[in-house]
PDB file of C-alpha atoms and ligand atoms in Angstrom:
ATOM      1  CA  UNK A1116      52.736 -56.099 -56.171  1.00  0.00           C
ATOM      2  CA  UNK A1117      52.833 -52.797 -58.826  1.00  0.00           C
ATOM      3  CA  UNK A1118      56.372 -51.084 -58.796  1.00  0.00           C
ATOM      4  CA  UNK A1119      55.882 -47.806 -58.341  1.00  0.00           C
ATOM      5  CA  UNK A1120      56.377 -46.786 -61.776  1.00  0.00           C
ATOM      6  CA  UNK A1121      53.491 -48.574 -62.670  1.00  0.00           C
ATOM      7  CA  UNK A1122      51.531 -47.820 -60.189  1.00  0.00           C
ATOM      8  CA  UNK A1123      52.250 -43.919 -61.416  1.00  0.00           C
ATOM      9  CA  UNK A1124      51.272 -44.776 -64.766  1.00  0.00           C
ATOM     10  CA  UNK A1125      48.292 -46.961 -63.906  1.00  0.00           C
ATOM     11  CA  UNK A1126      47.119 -43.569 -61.752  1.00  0.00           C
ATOM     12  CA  UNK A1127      47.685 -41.176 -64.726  1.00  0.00           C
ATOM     13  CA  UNK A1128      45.400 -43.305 -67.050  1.00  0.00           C
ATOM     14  CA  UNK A1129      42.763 -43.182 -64.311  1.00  0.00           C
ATOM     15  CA  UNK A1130      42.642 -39.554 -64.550  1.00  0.00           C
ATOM     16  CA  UNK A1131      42.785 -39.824 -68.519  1.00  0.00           C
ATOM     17  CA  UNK A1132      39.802 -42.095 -68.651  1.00  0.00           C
ATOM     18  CA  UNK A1133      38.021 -39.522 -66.076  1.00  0.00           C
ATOM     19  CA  UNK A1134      38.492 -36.734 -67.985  1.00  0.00           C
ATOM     20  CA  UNK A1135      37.197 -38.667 -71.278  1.00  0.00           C
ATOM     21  CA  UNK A1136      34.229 -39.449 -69.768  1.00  0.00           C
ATOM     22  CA  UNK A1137      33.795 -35.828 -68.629  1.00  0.00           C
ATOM     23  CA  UNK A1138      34.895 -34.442 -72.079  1.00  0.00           C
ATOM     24  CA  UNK A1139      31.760 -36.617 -73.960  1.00  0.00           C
ATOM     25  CA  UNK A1140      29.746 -35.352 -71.003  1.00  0.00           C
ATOM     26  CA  UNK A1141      30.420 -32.205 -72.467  1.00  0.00           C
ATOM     27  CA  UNK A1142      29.763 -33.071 -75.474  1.00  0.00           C
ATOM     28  CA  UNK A1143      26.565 -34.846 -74.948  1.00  0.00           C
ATOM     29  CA  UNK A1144      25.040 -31.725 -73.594  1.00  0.00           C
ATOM     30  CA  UNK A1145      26.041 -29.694 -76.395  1.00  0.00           C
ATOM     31  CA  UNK A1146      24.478 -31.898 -78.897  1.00  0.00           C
ATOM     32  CA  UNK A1147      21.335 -32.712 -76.600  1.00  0.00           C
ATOM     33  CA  UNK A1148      21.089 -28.315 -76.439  1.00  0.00           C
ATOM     34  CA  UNK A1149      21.190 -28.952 -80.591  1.00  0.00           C
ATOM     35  CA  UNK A1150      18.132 -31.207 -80.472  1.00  0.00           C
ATOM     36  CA  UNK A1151      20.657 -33.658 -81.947  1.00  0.00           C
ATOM     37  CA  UNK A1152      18.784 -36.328 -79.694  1.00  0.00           C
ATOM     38  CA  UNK A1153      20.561 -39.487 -81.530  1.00  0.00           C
ATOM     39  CA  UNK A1154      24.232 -37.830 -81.193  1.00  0.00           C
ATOM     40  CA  UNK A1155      23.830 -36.981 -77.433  1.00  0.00           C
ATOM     41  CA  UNK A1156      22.269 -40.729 -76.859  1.00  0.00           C
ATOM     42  CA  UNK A1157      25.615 -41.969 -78.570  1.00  0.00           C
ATOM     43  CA  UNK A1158      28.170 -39.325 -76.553  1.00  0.00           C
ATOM     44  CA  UNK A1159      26.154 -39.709 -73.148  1.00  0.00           C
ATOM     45  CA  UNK A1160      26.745 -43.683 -73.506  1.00  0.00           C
ATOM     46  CA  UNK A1161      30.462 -43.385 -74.262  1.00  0.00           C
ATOM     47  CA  UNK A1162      30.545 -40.935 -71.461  1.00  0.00           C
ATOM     48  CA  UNK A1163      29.865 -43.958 -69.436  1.00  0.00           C
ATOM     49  CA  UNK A1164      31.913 -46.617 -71.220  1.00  0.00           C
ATOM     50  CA  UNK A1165      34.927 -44.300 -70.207  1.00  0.00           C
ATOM     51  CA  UNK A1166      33.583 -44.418 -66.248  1.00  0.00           C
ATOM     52  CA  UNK A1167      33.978 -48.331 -66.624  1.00  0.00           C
ATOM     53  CA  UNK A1168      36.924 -48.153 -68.398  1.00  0.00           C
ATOM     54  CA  UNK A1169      38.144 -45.860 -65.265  1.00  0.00           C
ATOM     55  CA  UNK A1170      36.724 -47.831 -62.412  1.00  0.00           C
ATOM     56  CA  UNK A1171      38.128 -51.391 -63.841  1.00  0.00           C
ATOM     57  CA  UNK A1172      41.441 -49.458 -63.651  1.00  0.00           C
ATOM     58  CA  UNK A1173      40.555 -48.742 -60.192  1.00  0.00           C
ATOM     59  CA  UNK A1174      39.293 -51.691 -58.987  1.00  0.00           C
ATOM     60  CA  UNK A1175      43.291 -53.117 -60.507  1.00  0.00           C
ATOM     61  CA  UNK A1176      45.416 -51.007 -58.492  1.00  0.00           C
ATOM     62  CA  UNK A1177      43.752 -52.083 -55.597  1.00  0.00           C
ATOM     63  CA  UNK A1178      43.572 -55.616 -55.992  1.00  0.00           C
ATOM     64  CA  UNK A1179      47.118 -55.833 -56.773  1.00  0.00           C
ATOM     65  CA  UNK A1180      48.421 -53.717 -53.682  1.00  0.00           C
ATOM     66  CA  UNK A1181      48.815 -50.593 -55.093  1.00  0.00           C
ATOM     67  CA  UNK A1182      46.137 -47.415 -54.609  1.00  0.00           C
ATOM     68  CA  UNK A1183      44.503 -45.605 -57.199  1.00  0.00           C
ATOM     69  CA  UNK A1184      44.470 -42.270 -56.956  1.00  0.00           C
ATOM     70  CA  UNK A1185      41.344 -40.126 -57.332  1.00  0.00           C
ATOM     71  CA  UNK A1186      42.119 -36.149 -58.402  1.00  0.00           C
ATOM     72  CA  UNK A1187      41.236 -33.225 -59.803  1.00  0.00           C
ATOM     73  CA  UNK A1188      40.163 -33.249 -63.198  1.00  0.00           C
ATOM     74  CA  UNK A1189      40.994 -30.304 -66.467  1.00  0.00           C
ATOM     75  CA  UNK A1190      37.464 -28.678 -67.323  1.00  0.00           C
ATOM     76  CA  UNK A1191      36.451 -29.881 -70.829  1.00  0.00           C
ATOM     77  CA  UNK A1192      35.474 -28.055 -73.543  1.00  0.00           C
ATOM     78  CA  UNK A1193      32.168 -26.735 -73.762  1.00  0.00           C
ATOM     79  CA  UNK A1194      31.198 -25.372 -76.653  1.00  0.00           C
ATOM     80  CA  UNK A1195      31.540 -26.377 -80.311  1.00  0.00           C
ATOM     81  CA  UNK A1196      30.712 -24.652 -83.714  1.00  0.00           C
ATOM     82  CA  UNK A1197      29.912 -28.161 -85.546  1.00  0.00           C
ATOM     83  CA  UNK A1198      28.973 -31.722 -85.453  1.00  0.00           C
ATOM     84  CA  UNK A1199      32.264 -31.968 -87.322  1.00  0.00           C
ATOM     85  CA  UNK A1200      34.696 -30.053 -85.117  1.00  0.00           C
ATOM     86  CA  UNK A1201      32.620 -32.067 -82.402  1.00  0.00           C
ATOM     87  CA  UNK A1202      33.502 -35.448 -84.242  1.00  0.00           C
ATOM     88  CA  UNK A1203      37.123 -34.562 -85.092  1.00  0.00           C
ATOM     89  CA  UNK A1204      38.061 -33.666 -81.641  1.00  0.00           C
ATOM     90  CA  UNK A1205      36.552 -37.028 -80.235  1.00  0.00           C
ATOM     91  CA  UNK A1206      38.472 -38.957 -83.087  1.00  0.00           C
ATOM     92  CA  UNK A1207      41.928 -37.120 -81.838  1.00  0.00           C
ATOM     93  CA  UNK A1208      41.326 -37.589 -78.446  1.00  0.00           C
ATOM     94  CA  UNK A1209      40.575 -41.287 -78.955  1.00  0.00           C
ATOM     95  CA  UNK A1210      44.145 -41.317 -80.896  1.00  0.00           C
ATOM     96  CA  UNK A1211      45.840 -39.862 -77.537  1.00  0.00           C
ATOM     97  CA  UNK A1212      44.435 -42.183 -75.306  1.00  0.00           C
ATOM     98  CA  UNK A1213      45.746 -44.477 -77.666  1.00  0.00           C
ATOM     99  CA  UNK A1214      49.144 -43.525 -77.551  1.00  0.00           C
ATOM    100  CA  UNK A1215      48.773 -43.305 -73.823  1.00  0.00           C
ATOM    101  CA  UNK A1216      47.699 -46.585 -73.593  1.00  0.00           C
ATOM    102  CA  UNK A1217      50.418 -47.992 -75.690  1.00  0.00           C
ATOM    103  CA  UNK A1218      52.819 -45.676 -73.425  1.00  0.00           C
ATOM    104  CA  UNK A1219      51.478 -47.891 -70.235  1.00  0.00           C
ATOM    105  CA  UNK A1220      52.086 -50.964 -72.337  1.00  0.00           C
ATOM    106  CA  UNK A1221      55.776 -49.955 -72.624  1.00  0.00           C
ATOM    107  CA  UNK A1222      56.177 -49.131 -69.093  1.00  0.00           C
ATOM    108  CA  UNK A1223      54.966 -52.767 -68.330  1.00  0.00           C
ATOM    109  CA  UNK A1224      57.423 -54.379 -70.690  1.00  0.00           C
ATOM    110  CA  UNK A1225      60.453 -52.154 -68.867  1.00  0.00           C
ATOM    111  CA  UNK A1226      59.080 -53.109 -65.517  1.00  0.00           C
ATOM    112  CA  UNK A1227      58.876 -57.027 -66.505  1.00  0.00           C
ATOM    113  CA  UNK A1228      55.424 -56.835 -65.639  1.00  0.00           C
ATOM    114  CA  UNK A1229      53.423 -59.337 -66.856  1.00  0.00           C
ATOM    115  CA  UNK A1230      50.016 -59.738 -65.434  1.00  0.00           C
ATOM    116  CA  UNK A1231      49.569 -55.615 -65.944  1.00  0.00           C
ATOM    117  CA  UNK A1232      50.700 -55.908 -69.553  1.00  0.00           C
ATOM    118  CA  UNK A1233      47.864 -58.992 -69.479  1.00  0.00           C
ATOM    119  CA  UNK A1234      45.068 -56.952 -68.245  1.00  0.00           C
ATOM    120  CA  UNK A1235      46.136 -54.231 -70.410  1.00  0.00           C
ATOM    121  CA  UNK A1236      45.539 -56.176 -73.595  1.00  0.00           C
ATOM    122  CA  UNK A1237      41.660 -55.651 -72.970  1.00  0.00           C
ATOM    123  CA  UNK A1238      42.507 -51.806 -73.544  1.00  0.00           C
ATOM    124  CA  UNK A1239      44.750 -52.354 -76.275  1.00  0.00           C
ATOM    125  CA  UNK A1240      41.965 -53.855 -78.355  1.00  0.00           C
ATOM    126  CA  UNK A1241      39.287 -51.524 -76.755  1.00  0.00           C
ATOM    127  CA  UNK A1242      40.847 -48.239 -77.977  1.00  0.00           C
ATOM    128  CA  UNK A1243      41.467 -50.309 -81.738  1.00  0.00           C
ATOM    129  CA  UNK A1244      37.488 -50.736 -81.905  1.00  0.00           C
ATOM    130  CA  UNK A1245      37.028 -46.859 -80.562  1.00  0.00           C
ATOM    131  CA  UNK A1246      39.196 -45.223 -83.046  1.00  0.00           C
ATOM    132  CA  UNK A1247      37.539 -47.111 -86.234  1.00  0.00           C
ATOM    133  CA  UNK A1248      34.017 -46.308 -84.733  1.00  0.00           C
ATOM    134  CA  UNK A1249      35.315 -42.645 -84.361  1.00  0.00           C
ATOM    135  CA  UNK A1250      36.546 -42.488 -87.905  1.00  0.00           C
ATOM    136  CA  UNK A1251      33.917 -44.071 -89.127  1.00  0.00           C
ATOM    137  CA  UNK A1252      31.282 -41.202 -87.793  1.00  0.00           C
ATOM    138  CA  UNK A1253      33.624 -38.742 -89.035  1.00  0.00           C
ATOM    139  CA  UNK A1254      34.131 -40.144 -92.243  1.00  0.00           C
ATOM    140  CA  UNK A1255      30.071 -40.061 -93.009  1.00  0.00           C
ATOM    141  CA  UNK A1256      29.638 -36.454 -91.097  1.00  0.00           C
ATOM    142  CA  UNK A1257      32.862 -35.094 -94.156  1.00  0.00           C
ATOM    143  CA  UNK A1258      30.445 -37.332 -96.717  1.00  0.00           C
ATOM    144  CA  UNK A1259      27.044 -35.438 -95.225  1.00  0.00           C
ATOM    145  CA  UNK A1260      28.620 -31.733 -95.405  1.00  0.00           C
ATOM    146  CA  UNK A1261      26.203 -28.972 -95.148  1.00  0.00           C
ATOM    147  CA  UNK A1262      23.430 -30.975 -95.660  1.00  0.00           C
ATOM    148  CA  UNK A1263      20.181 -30.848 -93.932  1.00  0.00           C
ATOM    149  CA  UNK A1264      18.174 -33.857 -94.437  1.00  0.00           C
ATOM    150  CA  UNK A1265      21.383 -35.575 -94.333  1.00  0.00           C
ATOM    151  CA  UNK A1266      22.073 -34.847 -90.657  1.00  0.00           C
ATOM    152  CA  UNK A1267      18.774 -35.643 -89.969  1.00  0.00           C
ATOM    153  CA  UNK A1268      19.253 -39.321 -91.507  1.00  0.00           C
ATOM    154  CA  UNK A1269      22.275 -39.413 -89.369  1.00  0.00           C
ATOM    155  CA  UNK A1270      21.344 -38.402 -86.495  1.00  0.00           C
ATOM    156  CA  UNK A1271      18.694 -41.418 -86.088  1.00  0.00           C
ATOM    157  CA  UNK A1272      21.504 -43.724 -87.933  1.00  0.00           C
ATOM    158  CA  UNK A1273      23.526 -42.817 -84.831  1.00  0.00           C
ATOM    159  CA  UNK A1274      20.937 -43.590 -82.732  1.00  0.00           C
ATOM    160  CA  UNK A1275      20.473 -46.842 -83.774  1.00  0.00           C
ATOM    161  CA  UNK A1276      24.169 -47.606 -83.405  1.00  0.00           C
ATOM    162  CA  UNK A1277      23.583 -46.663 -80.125  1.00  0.00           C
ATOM    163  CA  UNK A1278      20.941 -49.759 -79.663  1.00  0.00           C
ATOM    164  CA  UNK A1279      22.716 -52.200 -81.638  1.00  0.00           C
ATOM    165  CA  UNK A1280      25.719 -51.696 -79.457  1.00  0.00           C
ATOM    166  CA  UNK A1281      24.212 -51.253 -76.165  1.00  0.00           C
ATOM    167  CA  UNK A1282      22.303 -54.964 -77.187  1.00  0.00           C
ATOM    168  CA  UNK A1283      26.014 -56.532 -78.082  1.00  0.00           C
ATOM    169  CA  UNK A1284      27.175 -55.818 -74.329  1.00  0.00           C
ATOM    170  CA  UNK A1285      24.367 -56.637 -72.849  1.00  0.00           C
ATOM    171  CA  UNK A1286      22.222 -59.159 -74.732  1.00  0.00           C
ATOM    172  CA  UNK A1287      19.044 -60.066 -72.387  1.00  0.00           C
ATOM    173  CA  UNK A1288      17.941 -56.219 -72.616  1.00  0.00           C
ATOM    174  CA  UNK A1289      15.395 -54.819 -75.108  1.00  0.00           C
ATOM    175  CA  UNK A1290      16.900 -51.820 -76.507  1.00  0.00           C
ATOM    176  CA  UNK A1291      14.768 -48.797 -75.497  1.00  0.00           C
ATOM    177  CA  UNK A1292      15.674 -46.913 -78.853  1.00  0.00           C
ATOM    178  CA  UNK A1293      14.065 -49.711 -80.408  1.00  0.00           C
ATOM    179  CA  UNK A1294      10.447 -49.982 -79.015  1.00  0.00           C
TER     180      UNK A1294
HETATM  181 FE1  OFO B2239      38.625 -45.455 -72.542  1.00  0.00          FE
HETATM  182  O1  OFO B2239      38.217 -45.952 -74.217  1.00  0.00           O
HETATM  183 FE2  OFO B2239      38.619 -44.746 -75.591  1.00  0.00          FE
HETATM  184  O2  OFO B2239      39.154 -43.371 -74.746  1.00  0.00           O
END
């Protein structure tokens, strides 16, 4: 059974993992409006990552007594002036979730709760691989600039990412970037 406290907690990372999904949503349209076909491929897939992320979450409260709460979500921003304000504000909102998740982690610990601080882990290490991915885009969009032909490269670079990663979770498929 989840004390209450961490049921709360549990519920407010719901919500946080909802309103990441919608916030790459956002930001998948944006680029997709920019032609940038490979960026919008990348954001509309970790758009759904964060859904997952949000339903296993879910699925947790429930199974352990508790009941996840589904609300209201804050409207995320829609427009953007560059790939690189685009890229920073994903990094720094992958850097809050981190510090929410590590937040949760705490709560566990005070609560003596074990088996949440277990199933936690998985997010723990999750967000780690997120924020290097993030900074690593952002590190080659600063390298890129103003660049033209650059941005082209990348934006079919990112695309590939895309299809290399989509074929690490799920192995049997073909990867439709690919054909
Ligand atoms: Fe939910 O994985 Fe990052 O934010």
């Amino acid at each position: 059974m989840l004390s209450k406290k961490v049921e709360h907690t549990l519920n407010e990372q719901v919500r946080i993992e909802a309103e990441s999904s919608q916030i790459y949503l956002a930001m998948a349209s944006w680029a997709e409006n920019k032609g940038l076909a490979g960026v919008s491929e990348f954001l509309y897939d970790q758009s759904d990552e964060e859904r997952t992320h949000m339903l296993k979450l879910i699925k947790f409260i429930n199974e352990r007594g508790g009941h996840a709460i589904v609300t209201e979500l804050n409207s995320p921003k829609t427009e953007y002036t560059s790939l690189k304000e685009l890229f920073e504000a994903l990094y720094n909102h992958e850097l809050f979730v981190s510090e929410r998740i590590n937040n949760l982690v705490g709560v566990t610990l005070d609560e003596k709760d074990y088996s949440t601080h277990n199933f936690l882990q998985w997010y723990v290490s999750e967000q780690l691989e997120e924020e290097n991915l993030a900074k690593t885009i952002l590190d080659k969009i600063n390298l890129i600039g103003d660049d033209k032909g650059g941005l082209y490269l990348f934006d079919n670079d990112i695309k590939q990412m895309t299809a290399v990663s989509a074929a690490a979770s799920n192995p049997g498929a073909t990867p439709t970037s690919l054909i």
